[in-house]
Amino acid sequence: MADTMKLNWAFWRRDPYVTPTAGPTRWTKRAGMGVAAVVGAYVVGVVATGWWWSYEPNTFDPVAAAAERAAETNVKPVTGYTTATTVVRLAETLLDKRGGYLANDLFPPGVYLDNVPNWEFGVLVHLRDMSRALRNDLSRSQSQSAEDPDLVAAQGHLFFDNASWIFPASEDEYRDAASSIANYAQRLTDPGRETTQFYARADNLSRWLDEVDRRLGDISQRLSQSVGKRQLNIDLVGDPSATTATDVPADTMTRTSWFKIDDVFFEARGQTWALIHLLKAVEHDFGTVLDDKNARVSLRQIIRELEGTQEPIWSPLILNGGGFGFLANHSLVMASYISRVNAALTDLRDLLDKG
């Protein structure tokens, strides 16, 4: 019996139609290892690039930057030139910083980064507001004055969708806006173009600061809501005959989503970063007005408070501890700086309006 089984086994091994299952060859193993190495290198490269791109540009001196640009274009800076060229420099920084403009990226690592895109949006908010102020107030002497064509074009480009990646891309629109404002700044320096003007008046500055005040009030509220905020409805206080379109509750509880806390924080970092430069440029161009109102020191204090918002972040995460809890709350720290700026802006506007 045992001999018969041995013969059958030997016969099976000689059967040309029956073959044992083939194992992986040496080349198959090498190909698999190669694919794993490529995938691993790609993942490491994406993570490293994402870390490199997660970067907030340093501040710069707007007055020195304007003087440098004037020297390159062989012009003499005039009133308004520093403010206009600062807007251009901010837009260029938004587009040309490390990693470029990220808010409309569709592929890694840009697609999974959210801190820098929110920072970009914060900068864009004040670029849009300043472009509107340039178009509506700073370049016009009165309501019946003609609008500057370059500033009209620039505002349209800056208010384009910030997340469009093609047809056209957001970068192309914002670069066109920077080019239009640069043309306006260049024409400002030409003595033969009397219709191109920048009116450094107290009322013009006050109107722009009012818009800044509102922006910072909004972002301060959203930062404070990181721990939840119960608030009474004071929308109609002071006017007993005032009404609203729909009924609203007398007491509301608002809280920023846990997934949005870092988004709001970095948007605030972008807003305050942009404002530091714009206010320094305004201090230069509106120097005579500020001195006349004895308001220069007030503006400098606002800038100093804003500079505190740009301190390095030593924590790897934006923490959301309770107001007096064990962990820090970065949003509340940022909100405290911005709230002080809000109060100082109100005082500055009173100085400009009343003298």
C-alpha angles and dihedrals in degrees: 000000000000090000091053092053091050091052092048091050091050091048091050092052088053094048106116091205097055120067130171120247110277116235125219113293126228091255093051091053092049092050091051092049090049093052091048090050092050092048091047092049090049093052092047090047093050093048092046092048091048090053090048092050094048091091137127114213119242121252120259137199107264094198093052091044091052091049090050092050090048091053091050092052094039096239135127116243115243135182109305096017094103094050093048095046091046089059088051092049092049091051091048091049090051090056103034103039121115106303093011122238109344107178093091099039116134100186135057135313095017095047094062097041114096108161097069095042089054090048088051091052091052090055091045092055092063094039087058093047093049092047089054091048090050092050099042105031120003096054096040129069096204143355093272094054119114117255120245108252095218092052091048089054093044094054091051092051095047093050091057119119108286094214102049111125101183144013082052117358119220090239092060092051094048093046089053088051091053090049092051093050090046088055090051091050090049092051090050089066094052110097090202094064103075093165092062104082146157114207110207096195129149093239092053092050092046092053092053092046089052089058091047090050091055093048093051092045090057096047091045091055092049091049091050091051090067088095096034125265129217110206136179117228107256097162095117100034113139098022114075092185095053119112138185131224093245135014115267128195118262092227126034136181115211128182131173113239114257088238092055101047096092090043092058091043095055093043086057090050089053094048094050092044091055093045093054090062097040093050092049089051091048091050088057098045096039095040095121093049093047092049091048090054092040086236104124094097090052091055092048091053090053090052090049091053090049092051088060089065091063097061114131116273107232096183118086088219135042099247124215105197121161120275092265097011132129095263127060122255109216093187093059091048090053091045091054092056092047093047090056089050089051092055092046092050090055090053092047092052090051089054092050094046098042104021 
